[in-house]
Amino acid sequence: MSVTKEVSKIKQTPQSDKIKQKPIVMYEDVHKSFGDVEVLKGINLQIKPGEKLALIGPSGSGKTTIIRMLMTLEEPTEGNIIVGDNNLWKVKKDGEFKRANEKHLRKVRGEIGMVFQHFNLFPHMTILQNCMTGPVQVKKESKASARERSIQMLEKVGLGDKLDNYPNQLSGGQKQRVAMARALVMRPRIMLFDEVTSALDPELVGEVLEVIRDIAQDGEMAMVLVTHEMDFAQEIADRIVFLEDGVIAEEGTPTEVLEQSTNERLQSFLHRFRSSNGN
Amino acid sequence: MNWKWDMFFDAFPFVLQGLGITVALTIACYIFAVVFGFVWTFLKRIPIKSVHWLVSWVMEFIRSTPPLVQLFFIYYALPMVPVIEISLNAFLSAVLGLGLHYSTYIAEVYRSGIESIPKGQWEASTALNFTRRQKWTKIILPQAIPPTIPMLGNYFIIMFKEVPLASTIGVTGILHMANTYGSHHFRYLEALTIVAIIFLVLSYPAAILVRKLEEKMNRRFDKNELLEENKGAVS
């Protein structure tokens, strides 16, 4: 685990600055059940503007569900998720909280972007069209400007020469980089990464992490990474949250969580994780 | 009774007069079915239980009743139904009857196309904050409809072959013309053979065309799908 320590200097904003700022996202006692199974049992979590947060934990611990609720792909069973000044899933009407309608969700969701485990590129569009469609359709940006920004973004992720290719002509790593460019051109304030390297062949993981590292260095955007790449989490995260069995079992700086914690479940998770990865 | 070639050549132009009507009716019924199929598909997706149940039931009802019965009902009985009292001419009755009947099948084709689109496509378009309409028009339908084109083509051929039913309510297509010719000359053999030949000559090339289209679509979509699925299977 020692490799990552010197790299952690890349974090630009000092921790203390961020703590003073008002959180951009707040989870307040959030529960989520699928049928009879309660996967989240009261999550309280804050994300500050520009903060890089990593969610780790065994599979089935509810990490992905946490960010999917923020992207409005799952509705919490109980509790509040506050984004900026808005309650994401609820609207106050006649003094009572009602379930948010699509219009409200669209308004709040505009701040958030997401990259998926299985890329979810649009197969009927070229790489460039995949990136342009968001700004053009949703932000009503002119085609010329959306095109220019999309090309810039695709060049940034190293795919400037693939503009007119279709997704099925790319490798997994390339697809995932397109997916990141597609999310980034929407200029979200919060970007969610849902196990973005899990579906990749091992030799392609590096190129994707490289791009995330790049994005993280730009600084302004808050990032939430659900990940199994423990070294990478330690390297770029300001804070790590360990989830187990639907609750936050431990949270703190990478050093606190990965090295100093005495939480038994975390220890056993890290132990299992490290031994299965051979280091 | 033996075959008479002079009868055959005499009947041919007479029967052929009905071809325009048969083709026009096929196209009209088909357009009705294709458009109304969409209506069913979207009605059925309304997330209200009672509406879903009602729509499913109505579709099931239409599908389980013979088209001929529906045709007779629309042409003969509808004018007598209180409140509705609509009387349509034979051609429009056939469009409504056959069009409605097949729209319920075409709705299934659309449904299968739409359901074949992975959930991730919906989620990605939500993440980009598309409106509901944009999701449908920009992401889902452009992927869902092309693979269904061969099946929709098949329904066109099926429709063409069902259209003679309309002769029972007096639409003057080729079958009706052949019957008329037959009853005038007390000979049906040649006239009805002509009808069969016309259907064969038109349906068979159409079927080949649809099969070609299907092969082309399969090739195009297999490539996409396979790559995508292989990736999914790894994790």
Short mmCIF file of C-alpha atoms in Angstrom, two decimals:
data_model
loop_
_atom_site.label_atom_id
_atom_site.label_comp_id
_atom_site.label_asym_id
_atom_site.label_seq_id
_atom_site.Cartn_x
_atom_site.Cartn_y
_atom_site.Cartn_z
CA MET A 1 0.00 0.00 0.00
CA SER A 2 2.99 2.32 0.19
CA VAL A 3 3.03 3.30 -3.48
CA THR A 4 0.14 5.65 -3.16
CA LYS A 5 1.41 7.85 -0.39
CA GLU A 6 3.61 10.20 -2.31
CA VAL A 7 0.98 10.60 -5.01
CA SER A 8 -1.55 11.86 -2.51
CA LYS A 9 0.12 15.28 -2.70
CA ILE A 10 -1.82 15.97 -5.88
CA LYS A 11 -4.88 16.95 -3.89
CA GLN A 12 -5.09 20.65 -4.40
CA THR A 13 -7.68 22.18 -2.16
CA PRO A 14 -6.68 22.05 1.49
CA GLN A 15 -9.03 20.00 3.59
CA SER A 16 -9.87 22.86 5.94
CA ASP A 17 -11.30 25.03 3.13
CA LYS A 18 -13.78 22.40 2.19
CA ILE A 19 -15.06 21.83 5.66
CA LYS A 20 -16.20 25.42 5.96
CA GLN A 21 -18.29 25.20 2.81
CA LYS A 22 -21.93 24.27 2.81
CA PRO A 23 -22.42 20.69 1.63
CA ILE A 24 -23.64 20.27 -1.91
CA VAL A 25 -25.33 16.96 -1.08
CA MET A 26 -26.78 15.76 2.22
CA TYR A 27 -28.24 12.35 2.95
CA GLU A 28 -30.47 12.46 6.01
CA ASP A 29 -31.36 9.10 7.51
CA VAL A 30 -31.88 7.51 4.12
CA HIS A 31 -33.34 4.03 3.93
CA LYS A 32 -33.88 1.89 0.89
CA SER A 33 -35.63 -1.44 0.58
CA PHE A 34 -36.04 -3.67 -2.42
CA GLY A 35 -39.09 -5.72 -1.60
CA ASP A 36 -38.55 -7.10 1.89
CA VAL A 37 -34.80 -6.59 1.83
CA GLU A 38 -33.55 -3.40 3.40
CA VAL A 39 -30.27 -2.57 1.67
CA LEU A 40 -29.70 0.84 3.27
CA LYS A 41 -30.53 1.25 6.94
CA GLY A 42 -30.21 4.94 7.71
CA ILE A 43 -27.47 6.69 5.79
CA ASN A 44 -26.23 10.10 6.92
CA LEU A 45 -23.66 11.53 4.59
CA GLN A 46 -22.50 14.92 3.38
CA ILE A 47 -20.61 15.80 0.25
CA LYS A 48 -18.86 19.16 0.02
CA PRO A 49 -18.38 21.06 -3.23
CA GLY A 50 -15.31 19.74 -5.00
CA GLU A 51 -14.85 16.91 -2.55
CA LYS A 52 -13.60 13.54 -3.78
CA LEU A 53 -15.36 10.80 -1.91
CA ALA A 54 -14.79 7.08 -2.28
CA LEU A 55 -17.40 4.53 -1.22
CA ILE A 56 -15.96 1.13 -0.43
CA GLY A 57 -17.41 -2.02 1.02
CA PRO A 58 -18.32 -5.60 0.21
CA SER A 59 -20.71 -6.23 -2.65
CA GLY A 60 -24.29 -5.96 -1.52
CA SER A 61 -23.40 -3.37 1.09
CA GLY A 62 -25.45 -0.71 -0.71
CA LYS A 63 -22.69 1.50 -2.14
CA THR A 64 -24.13 1.60 -5.62
CA THR A 65 -27.64 2.21 -4.33
CA ILE A 66 -26.41 5.33 -2.55
CA ILE A 67 -25.27 6.99 -5.75
CA ARG A 68 -28.12 5.62 -7.84
CA MET A 69 -30.56 7.39 -5.54
CA LEU A 70 -28.67 10.64 -6.08
CA MET A 71 -28.90 10.14 -9.84
CA THR A 72 -32.67 9.55 -9.34
CA LEU A 73 -32.44 6.00 -10.65
CA GLU A 74 -33.77 4.61 -7.37
CA GLU A 75 -36.18 6.27 -4.99
CA PRO A 76 -35.36 6.15 -1.28
CA THR A 77 -37.90 4.37 0.87
CA GLU A 78 -37.37 6.83 3.72
CA GLY A 79 -35.32 9.92 4.52
CA ASN A 80 -34.16 12.95 2.57
CA ILE A 81 -31.51 13.63 0.00
CA ILE A 82 -30.77 17.35 -0.24
CA VAL A 83 -28.99 18.67 -3.30
CA GLY A 84 -28.04 22.34 -2.94
CA ASP A 85 -31.23 23.96 -1.66
CA ASN A 86 -33.57 21.31 -2.98
CA ASN A 87 -34.96 18.17 -1.52
CA LEU A 88 -34.30 15.78 -4.38
CA TRP A 89 -37.21 13.37 -4.01
CA LYS A 90 -39.76 15.56 -2.27
CA VAL A 91 -41.57 18.78 -2.98
CA LYS A 92 -43.27 20.88 -0.34
CA LYS A 93 -46.80 21.64 -1.36
CA ASP A 94 -49.48 23.13 0.93
CA GLY A 95 -47.20 22.56 3.91
CA GLU A 96 -46.85 18.87 3.14
CA PHE A 97 -44.05 16.94 1.50
CA LYS A 98 -45.14 15.20 -1.65
CA ARG A 99 -43.31 12.85 -3.94
CA ALA A 100 -41.35 14.88 -6.49
CA ASN A 101 -42.60 14.88 -10.06
CA GLU A 102 -40.43 14.50 -13.14
CA LYS A 103 -40.20 18.27 -13.60
CA HIS A 104 -38.70 18.73 -10.13
CA LEU A 105 -36.34 15.81 -10.61
CA ARG A 106 -35.14 17.24 -13.90
CA LYS A 107 -34.42 20.58 -12.29
CA VAL A 108 -32.30 19.11 -9.50
CA ARG A 109 -30.73 16.32 -11.52
CA GLY A 110 -29.11 18.83 -13.88
CA GLU A 111 -26.28 19.25 -11.36
CA ILE A 112 -25.37 15.59 -11.41
CA GLY A 113 -23.60 13.35 -13.89
CA MET A 114 -22.90 9.65 -13.81
CA VAL A 115 -20.60 7.07 -15.36
CA PHE A 116 -21.82 3.47 -15.30
CA GLN A 117 -20.17 0.13 -14.84
CA HIS A 118 -21.37 -1.05 -18.25
CA PHE A 119 -20.77 2.27 -20.03
CA ASN A 120 -24.29 2.50 -21.44
CA LEU A 121 -23.19 4.36 -24.54
CA PHE A 122 -25.84 4.88 -27.18
CA PRO A 123 -25.01 2.24 -29.82
CA HIS A 124 -26.86 3.99 -32.64
CA MET A 125 -24.78 7.16 -32.34
CA THR A 126 -21.15 7.86 -33.13
CA ILE A 127 -18.75 8.72 -30.32
CA LEU A 128 -19.09 12.40 -31.14
CA GLN A 129 -22.89 12.21 -31.26
CA ASN A 130 -22.90 10.41 -27.93
CA CYS A 131 -21.16 13.41 -26.40
CA MET A 132 -23.06 16.11 -28.27
CA THR A 133 -26.54 14.84 -27.69
CA GLY A 134 -26.71 15.94 -24.03
CA PRO A 135 -25.68 19.56 -24.54
CA VAL A 136 -27.77 19.89 -27.71
CA GLN A 137 -30.95 18.20 -26.50
CA VAL A 138 -30.94 19.07 -22.84
CA LYS A 139 -28.98 22.31 -22.55
CA LYS A 140 -30.19 23.63 -25.91
CA GLU A 141 -26.63 24.51 -26.77
CA SER A 142 -25.90 25.29 -30.42
CA LYS A 143 -24.64 22.33 -32.44
CA ALA A 144 -21.45 24.15 -33.35
CA SER A 145 -20.54 24.89 -29.75
CA ALA A 146 -21.57 21.45 -28.48
CA ARG A 147 -19.51 19.90 -31.23
CA GLU A 148 -16.46 21.95 -30.38
CA ARG A 149 -16.68 21.22 -26.66
CA SER A 150 -17.33 17.53 -27.29
CA ILE A 151 -14.29 17.25 -29.54
CA GLN A 152 -12.17 19.00 -26.89
CA MET A 153 -13.44 16.64 -24.23
CA LEU A 154 -12.85 13.56 -26.39
CA GLU A 155 -9.34 14.75 -27.10
CA LYS A 156 -8.83 15.20 -23.40
CA VAL A 157 -9.73 11.55 -22.78
CA GLY A 158 -7.47 10.54 -25.65
CA LEU A 159 -10.09 9.65 -28.24
CA GLY A 160 -9.79 12.59 -30.62
CA ASP A 161 -9.16 10.17 -33.48
CA LYS A 162 -12.32 8.09 -32.89
CA LEU A 163 -14.97 10.79 -33.31
CA ASP A 164 -16.87 9.08 -36.11
CA ASN A 165 -16.56 5.54 -34.79
CA TYR A 166 -19.49 3.72 -33.25
CA PRO A 167 -19.30 2.36 -29.69
CA ASN A 168 -19.13 -1.26 -30.87
CA GLN A 169 -15.85 -0.46 -32.62
CA LEU A 170 -14.14 0.48 -29.36
CA SER A 171 -12.50 -1.45 -26.55
CA GLY A 172 -14.03 -1.43 -23.09
CA GLY A 173 -11.52 1.11 -21.82
CA GLN A 174 -12.21 3.39 -24.75
CA LYS A 175 -15.95 3.07 -24.25
CA GLN A 176 -15.61 4.03 -20.63
CA ARG A 177 -13.54 7.07 -21.56
CA VAL A 178 -16.24 8.13 -24.02
CA ALA A 179 -18.81 7.69 -21.26
CA MET A 180 -16.78 10.01 -19.05
CA ALA A 181 -16.47 12.61 -21.80
CA ARG A 182 -20.22 12.37 -22.39
CA ALA A 183 -20.91 13.05 -18.72
CA LEU A 184 -18.30 15.80 -18.46
CA VAL A 185 -19.55 17.94 -21.36
CA MET A 186 -22.73 18.42 -19.33
CA ARG A 187 -20.59 20.25 -16.75
CA PRO A 188 -22.07 18.63 -13.65
CA ARG A 189 -21.16 19.88 -10.20
CA ILE A 190 -21.24 16.33 -8.89
CA MET A 191 -20.01 13.35 -10.81
CA LEU A 192 -20.83 9.79 -9.82
CA PHE A 193 -18.67 6.82 -10.80
CA ASP A 194 -20.34 3.46 -10.37
CA GLU A 195 -17.61 0.79 -10.34
CA VAL A 196 -16.40 2.14 -13.64
CA THR A 197 -13.49 -0.27 -13.96
CA SER A 198 -15.24 -3.45 -12.80
CA ALA A 199 -16.39 -4.54 -16.25
CA LEU A 200 -13.00 -3.94 -17.85
CA ASP A 201 -10.26 -6.37 -18.72
CA PRO A 202 -7.41 -5.82 -16.25
CA GLU A 203 -5.06 -4.31 -18.82
CA LEU A 204 -7.63 -1.60 -19.64
CA VAL A 205 -8.21 -0.42 -16.08
CA GLY A 206 -5.17 1.85 -16.04
CA GLU A 207 -6.23 4.08 -18.91
CA VAL A 208 -9.61 4.72 -17.28
CA LEU A 209 -8.12 5.49 -13.87
CA GLU A 210 -5.71 7.87 -15.58
CA VAL A 211 -8.64 9.89 -16.92
CA ILE A 212 -10.37 9.96 -13.54
CA ARG A 213 -7.13 11.15 -11.96
CA ASP A 214 -7.03 13.93 -14.55
CA ILE A 215 -10.59 14.98 -13.82
CA ALA A 216 -9.91 14.91 -10.09
CA GLN A 217 -6.98 17.26 -10.51
CA ASP A 218 -9.21 19.85 -12.18
CA GLY A 219 -10.64 20.16 -8.74
CA GLU A 220 -13.95 22.01 -8.92
CA MET A 221 -16.26 19.09 -9.41
CA ALA A 222 -17.35 16.91 -6.51
CA MET A 223 -16.77 13.24 -7.23
CA VAL A 224 -18.23 10.15 -5.66
CA LEU A 225 -16.53 6.91 -6.59
CA VAL A 226 -17.96 3.53 -5.84
CA THR A 227 -14.90 1.41 -6.29
CA HIS A 228 -12.99 -1.74 -5.56
CA GLU A 229 -9.69 -0.09 -6.53
CA MET A 230 -8.47 0.46 -2.99
CA ASP A 231 -5.10 1.94 -3.93
CA PHE A 232 -6.73 4.31 -6.31
CA ALA A 233 -9.28 5.39 -3.72
CA GLN A 234 -6.47 6.11 -1.29
CA GLU A 235 -4.67 8.12 -3.92
CA ILE A 236 -7.40 10.48 -5.06
CA ALA A 237 -10.06 10.54 -2.35
CA ASP A 238 -10.30 13.27 0.30
CA ARG A 239 -12.51 10.99 2.30
CA ILE A 240 -13.35 7.32 2.29
CA VAL A 241 -16.64 5.88 3.47
CA PHE A 242 -16.80 2.20 4.35
CA LEU A 243 -20.20 0.64 4.04
CA GLU A 244 -21.19 -2.65 5.48
CA ASP A 245 -24.60 -4.23 5.60
CA GLY A 246 -26.46 -1.03 4.73
CA VAL A 247 -24.82 1.30 7.24
CA ILE A 248 -21.75 3.50 7.23
CA ALA A 249 -19.36 1.52 9.40
CA GLU A 250 -16.38 3.84 9.14
CA GLU A 251 -15.48 7.12 7.49
CA GLY A 252 -12.53 9.49 7.40
CA THR A 253 -9.44 10.43 5.45
CA PRO A 254 -7.81 7.64 3.46
CA THR A 255 -5.14 7.28 6.11
CA GLU A 256 -7.66 7.11 8.92
CA VAL A 257 -9.81 4.52 7.21
CA LEU A 258 -7.31 2.37 5.42
CA GLU A 259 -4.46 2.45 7.91
CA GLN A 260 -5.48 3.57 11.36
CA SER A 261 -8.99 2.24 11.79
CA THR A 262 -9.58 -0.43 14.37
CA ASN A 263 -13.03 -1.31 13.09
CA GLU A 264 -13.05 -5.06 12.94
CA ARG A 265 -15.34 -5.43 9.98
CA LEU A 266 -13.28 -2.96 7.98
CA GLN A 267 -10.13 -4.83 8.91
CA SER A 268 -11.56 -8.11 7.81
CA PHE A 269 -12.85 -6.54 4.56
CA LEU A 270 -9.46 -5.02 3.79
CA HIS A 271 -7.72 -8.23 4.70
CA ARG A 272 -9.95 -10.28 2.41
CA PHE A 273 -9.57 -7.70 -0.30
CA ARG A 274 -5.80 -7.52 -0.12
CA SER A 275 -5.26 -11.24 0.04
CA SER A 276 -7.49 -11.80 -2.98
CA ASN A 277 -5.50 -9.17 -4.87
CA GLY A 278 -2.23 -10.73 -3.95
CA ASN A 279 -0.59 -7.79 -2.18
CA MET B 1 -65.23 -29.79 -65.45
CA ASN B 2 -62.21 -28.95 -67.50
CA TRP B 3 -59.97 -25.97 -67.71
CA LYS B 4 -60.83 -23.37 -70.37
CA TRP B 5 -58.09 -21.00 -71.41
CA ASP B 6 -60.47 -18.62 -73.18
CA MET B 7 -62.37 -18.29 -69.91
CA PHE B 8 -59.09 -17.60 -68.15
CA PHE B 9 -58.08 -14.81 -70.53
CA ASP B 10 -61.56 -13.38 -70.50
CA ALA B 11 -61.72 -13.27 -66.73
CA PHE B 12 -58.21 -11.94 -66.20
CA PRO B 13 -58.77 -8.24 -67.03
CA PHE B 14 -62.06 -8.29 -65.17
CA VAL B 15 -60.55 -9.69 -61.96
CA LEU B 16 -57.55 -7.41 -62.29
CA GLN B 17 -59.84 -4.39 -62.00
CA GLY B 18 -60.13 -5.22 -58.31
CA LEU B 19 -56.39 -5.15 -57.70
CA GLY B 20 -56.30 -1.40 -57.11
CA ILE B 21 -58.86 -1.71 -54.33
CA THR B 22 -57.14 -4.74 -52.79
CA VAL B 23 -53.78 -2.97 -52.69
CA ALA B 24 -55.31 0.31 -51.47
CA LEU B 25 -57.17 -1.51 -48.72
CA THR B 26 -54.03 -3.40 -47.69
CA ILE B 27 -52.09 -0.17 -47.41
CA ALA B 28 -54.87 1.65 -45.58
CA CYS B 29 -55.37 -1.22 -43.10
CA TYR B 30 -51.66 -1.49 -42.58
CA ILE B 31 -51.14 2.19 -41.91
CA PHE B 32 -54.03 2.11 -39.47
CA ALA B 33 -52.54 -0.92 -37.72
CA VAL B 34 -49.01 0.48 -37.57
CA VAL B 35 -50.17 3.81 -36.14
CA PHE B 36 -52.72 2.34 -33.78
CA GLY B 37 -50.19 -0.24 -32.64
CA PHE B 38 -48.23 2.65 -31.17
CA VAL B 39 -51.32 3.90 -29.40
CA TRP B 40 -51.81 0.50 -27.72
CA THR B 41 -48.15 0.28 -26.82
CA PHE B 42 -48.16 3.61 -25.06
CA LEU B 43 -51.58 3.16 -23.45
CA LYS B 44 -50.34 -0.09 -22.00
CA ARG B 45 -47.31 1.62 -20.52
CA ILE B 46 -49.37 4.09 -18.49
CA PRO B 47 -48.34 3.25 -14.94
CA ILE B 48 -51.87 3.13 -13.55
CA LYS B 49 -53.02 -0.36 -12.70
CA SER B 50 -56.65 0.04 -13.75
CA VAL B 51 -55.73 1.59 -17.10
CA HIS B 52 -53.16 -1.12 -17.77
CA TRP B 53 -55.67 -3.79 -16.91
CA LEU B 54 -58.39 -2.25 -19.07
CA VAL B 55 -56.11 -1.80 -22.07
CA SER B 56 -54.75 -5.34 -21.78
CA TRP B 57 -58.24 -6.71 -21.57
CA VAL B 58 -59.52 -4.79 -24.59
CA MET B 59 -56.50 -5.91 -26.63
CA GLU B 60 -57.01 -9.50 -25.58
CA PHE B 61 -60.66 -9.24 -26.54
CA ILE B 62 -59.87 -7.88 -30.00
CA ARG B 63 -57.22 -10.51 -30.56
CA SER B 64 -59.40 -13.41 -29.46
CA THR B 65 -62.33 -12.54 -31.70
CA PRO B 66 -62.22 -13.56 -35.38
CA PRO B 67 -61.55 -10.65 -37.73
CA LEU B 68 -64.52 -11.72 -39.84
CA VAL B 69 -66.86 -11.35 -36.88
CA GLN B 70 -65.40 -7.93 -36.14
CA LEU B 71 -65.86 -6.93 -39.76
CA PHE B 72 -69.50 -7.97 -39.75
CA PHE B 73 -70.07 -6.24 -36.44
CA ILE B 74 -68.59 -2.96 -37.64
CA TYR B 75 -70.41 -3.05 -40.97
CA TYR B 76 -73.82 -4.41 -39.97
CA ALA B 77 -74.18 -3.92 -36.22
CA LEU B 78 -72.39 -0.68 -35.40
CA PRO B 79 -75.07 1.51 -37.04
CA MET B 80 -77.59 -0.08 -34.66
CA VAL B 81 -75.63 0.34 -31.46
CA PRO B 82 -77.34 3.08 -29.46
CA VAL B 83 -75.38 6.30 -28.95
CA ILE B 84 -72.66 5.28 -31.45
CA GLU B 85 -74.85 4.71 -34.49
CA ILE B 86 -72.00 5.12 -36.92
CA SER B 87 -72.49 3.68 -40.34
CA LEU B 88 -69.33 3.33 -42.38
CA ASN B 89 -69.06 2.28 -45.99
CA ALA B 90 -67.59 -1.13 -46.74
CA PHE B 91 -64.06 0.12 -47.38
CA LEU B 92 -63.83 2.14 -44.15
CA SER B 93 -65.40 -0.69 -42.17
CA ALA B 94 -62.69 -2.98 -43.47
CA VAL B 95 -59.97 -0.46 -42.60
CA LEU B 96 -61.31 -0.11 -39.09
CA GLY B 97 -61.95 -3.82 -38.59
CA LEU B 98 -58.78 -5.33 -40.01
CA GLY B 99 -56.65 -2.36 -38.98
CA LEU B 100 -57.80 -2.58 -35.38
CA HIS B 101 -57.42 -6.35 -35.25
CA TYR B 102 -53.85 -6.30 -36.51
CA SER B 103 -52.90 -3.24 -34.51
CA THR B 104 -53.05 -5.43 -31.40
CA TYR B 105 -50.49 -7.79 -32.94
CA ILE B 106 -48.29 -4.97 -34.13
CA ALA B 107 -48.40 -3.49 -30.63
CA GLU B 108 -46.77 -6.73 -29.45
CA VAL B 109 -44.04 -6.28 -32.04
CA TYR B 110 -43.33 -2.79 -30.75
CA ARG B 111 -43.42 -4.01 -27.17
CA SER B 112 -40.85 -6.70 -27.83
CA GLY B 113 -38.65 -4.14 -29.59
CA ILE B 114 -38.90 -1.68 -26.74
CA GLU B 115 -38.32 -4.31 -24.07
CA SER B 116 -35.21 -5.52 -25.86
CA ILE B 117 -33.50 -2.20 -25.09
CA PRO B 118 -31.29 -2.65 -22.02
CA LYS B 119 -32.22 -0.77 -18.87
CA GLY B 120 -28.85 0.96 -19.03
CA GLN B 121 -29.99 2.97 -22.04
CA TRP B 122 -32.85 4.42 -20.01
CA GLU B 123 -30.53 5.10 -17.12
CA ALA B 124 -27.91 6.80 -19.26
CA SER B 125 -30.54 9.07 -20.76
CA THR B 126 -31.85 9.87 -17.29
CA ALA B 127 -28.29 10.70 -16.20
CA LEU B 128 -28.06 13.13 -19.11
CA ASN B 129 -31.35 14.63 -17.90
CA PHE B 130 -33.32 13.96 -21.08
CA THR B 131 -37.04 14.65 -20.97
CA ARG B 132 -39.35 11.67 -21.23
CA ARG B 133 -40.10 12.54 -24.83
CA GLN B 134 -36.42 12.86 -25.73
CA LYS B 135 -35.70 9.47 -24.20
CA TRP B 136 -38.27 7.91 -26.48
CA THR B 137 -37.53 9.80 -29.66
CA LYS B 138 -33.74 10.07 -29.44
CA ILE B 139 -32.67 6.96 -27.58
CA ILE B 140 -35.23 4.19 -27.25
CA LEU B 141 -37.29 4.13 -30.47
CA PRO B 142 -34.32 4.64 -32.83
CA GLN B 143 -32.88 1.46 -31.33
CA ALA B 144 -36.12 -0.46 -30.78
CA ILE B 145 -37.80 -0.03 -34.15
CA PRO B 146 -35.17 -1.02 -36.77
CA PRO B 147 -34.90 -4.63 -35.52
CA THR B 148 -38.69 -4.99 -35.75
CA ILE B 149 -38.84 -3.92 -39.40
CA PRO B 150 -38.71 -7.48 -40.79
CA MET B 151 -41.54 -8.50 -38.47
CA LEU B 152 -43.53 -5.45 -39.47
CA GLY B 153 -42.90 -6.45 -43.09
CA ASN B 154 -44.30 -9.89 -42.38
CA TYR B 155 -47.43 -8.33 -41.02
CA PHE B 156 -47.79 -6.37 -44.23
CA ILE B 157 -47.84 -9.62 -46.18
CA ILE B 158 -50.24 -11.20 -43.71
CA MET B 159 -52.47 -8.16 -44.04
CA PHE B 160 -52.43 -8.45 -47.82
CA LYS B 161 -53.65 -12.00 -47.53
CA GLU B 162 -56.34 -11.13 -44.99
CA VAL B 163 -57.83 -8.31 -47.03
CA PRO B 164 -60.05 -10.64 -49.15
CA LEU B 165 -62.16 -11.03 -46.01
CA ALA B 166 -63.50 -7.61 -46.89
CA SER B 167 -65.20 -9.05 -49.97
CA THR B 168 -67.77 -10.50 -47.57
CA ILE B 169 -69.05 -7.03 -46.86
CA GLY B 170 -68.82 -6.02 -50.50
CA VAL B 171 -65.44 -4.38 -50.92
CA THR B 172 -64.73 -4.84 -54.61
CA GLY B 173 -61.24 -6.28 -54.46
CA ILE B 174 -59.97 -9.12 -56.65
CA LEU B 175 -61.79 -11.86 -54.78
CA HIS B 176 -65.05 -9.99 -55.05
CA MET B 177 -64.48 -9.44 -58.78
CA ALA B 178 -63.72 -13.12 -59.26
CA ASN B 179 -66.88 -14.09 -57.43
CA THR B 180 -68.90 -11.69 -59.52
CA TYR B 181 -67.38 -13.07 -62.70
CA GLY B 182 -68.00 -16.60 -61.53
CA SER B 183 -71.64 -16.05 -60.71
CA HIS B 184 -72.24 -14.36 -64.06
CA HIS B 185 -70.76 -17.20 -66.05
CA PHE B 186 -71.53 -20.07 -63.70
CA ARG B 187 -67.83 -20.88 -63.66
CA TYR B 188 -65.50 -20.13 -60.77
CA LEU B 189 -62.46 -22.21 -61.60
CA GLU B 190 -60.54 -19.84 -63.86
CA ALA B 191 -61.51 -16.64 -62.04
CA LEU B 192 -60.54 -17.95 -58.61
CA THR B 193 -57.33 -19.43 -59.99
CA ILE B 194 -56.46 -15.96 -61.21
CA VAL B 195 -56.99 -14.61 -57.69
CA ALA B 196 -54.65 -17.24 -56.31
CA ILE B 197 -52.03 -16.46 -58.94
CA ILE B 198 -52.18 -12.72 -58.26
CA PHE B 199 -51.68 -13.31 -54.54
CA LEU B 200 -48.83 -15.67 -55.16
CA VAL B 201 -47.10 -13.35 -57.61
CA LEU B 202 -47.25 -10.47 -55.18
CA SER B 203 -46.74 -12.23 -51.83
CA TYR B 204 -43.82 -14.43 -52.75
CA PRO B 205 -41.37 -11.73 -53.85
CA ALA B 206 -42.49 -9.65 -50.87
CA ALA B 207 -41.70 -12.55 -48.54
CA ILE B 208 -38.24 -12.92 -50.09
CA LEU B 209 -37.67 -9.21 -49.67
CA VAL B 210 -38.63 -9.39 -46.01
CA ARG B 211 -36.30 -12.34 -45.46
CA LYS B 212 -33.42 -10.41 -47.03
CA LEU B 213 -34.22 -7.45 -44.81
CA GLU B 214 -34.24 -9.71 -41.79
CA GLU B 215 -30.81 -11.14 -42.59
CA LYS B 216 -29.45 -7.65 -43.05
CA MET B 217 -30.87 -6.47 -39.73
CA ASN B 218 -29.61 -9.53 -37.90
CA ARG B 219 -26.11 -8.98 -39.16
CA ARG B 220 -26.17 -5.34 -38.16
CA PHE B 221 -27.51 -5.89 -34.68
CA ASP B 222 -25.69 -9.08 -33.79
CA LYS B 223 -22.40 -7.26 -33.98
CA ASN B 224 -23.53 -4.61 -31.53
CA GLU B 225 -25.25 -6.91 -29.14
CA LEU B 226 -22.58 -9.58 -28.94
CA LEU B 227 -19.81 -7.20 -28.00
CA GLU B 228 -21.98 -5.55 -25.39
CA GLU B 229 -23.04 -8.87 -23.86
CA ASN B 230 -19.57 -10.35 -23.76
CA LYS B 231 -18.43 -7.41 -21.71
CA GLY B 232 -21.35 -7.85 -19.36
CA ALA B 233 -20.63 -11.53 -18.87
CA VAL B 234 -17.09 -10.89 -17.69
CA SER B 235 -18.04 -9.04 -14.53
#
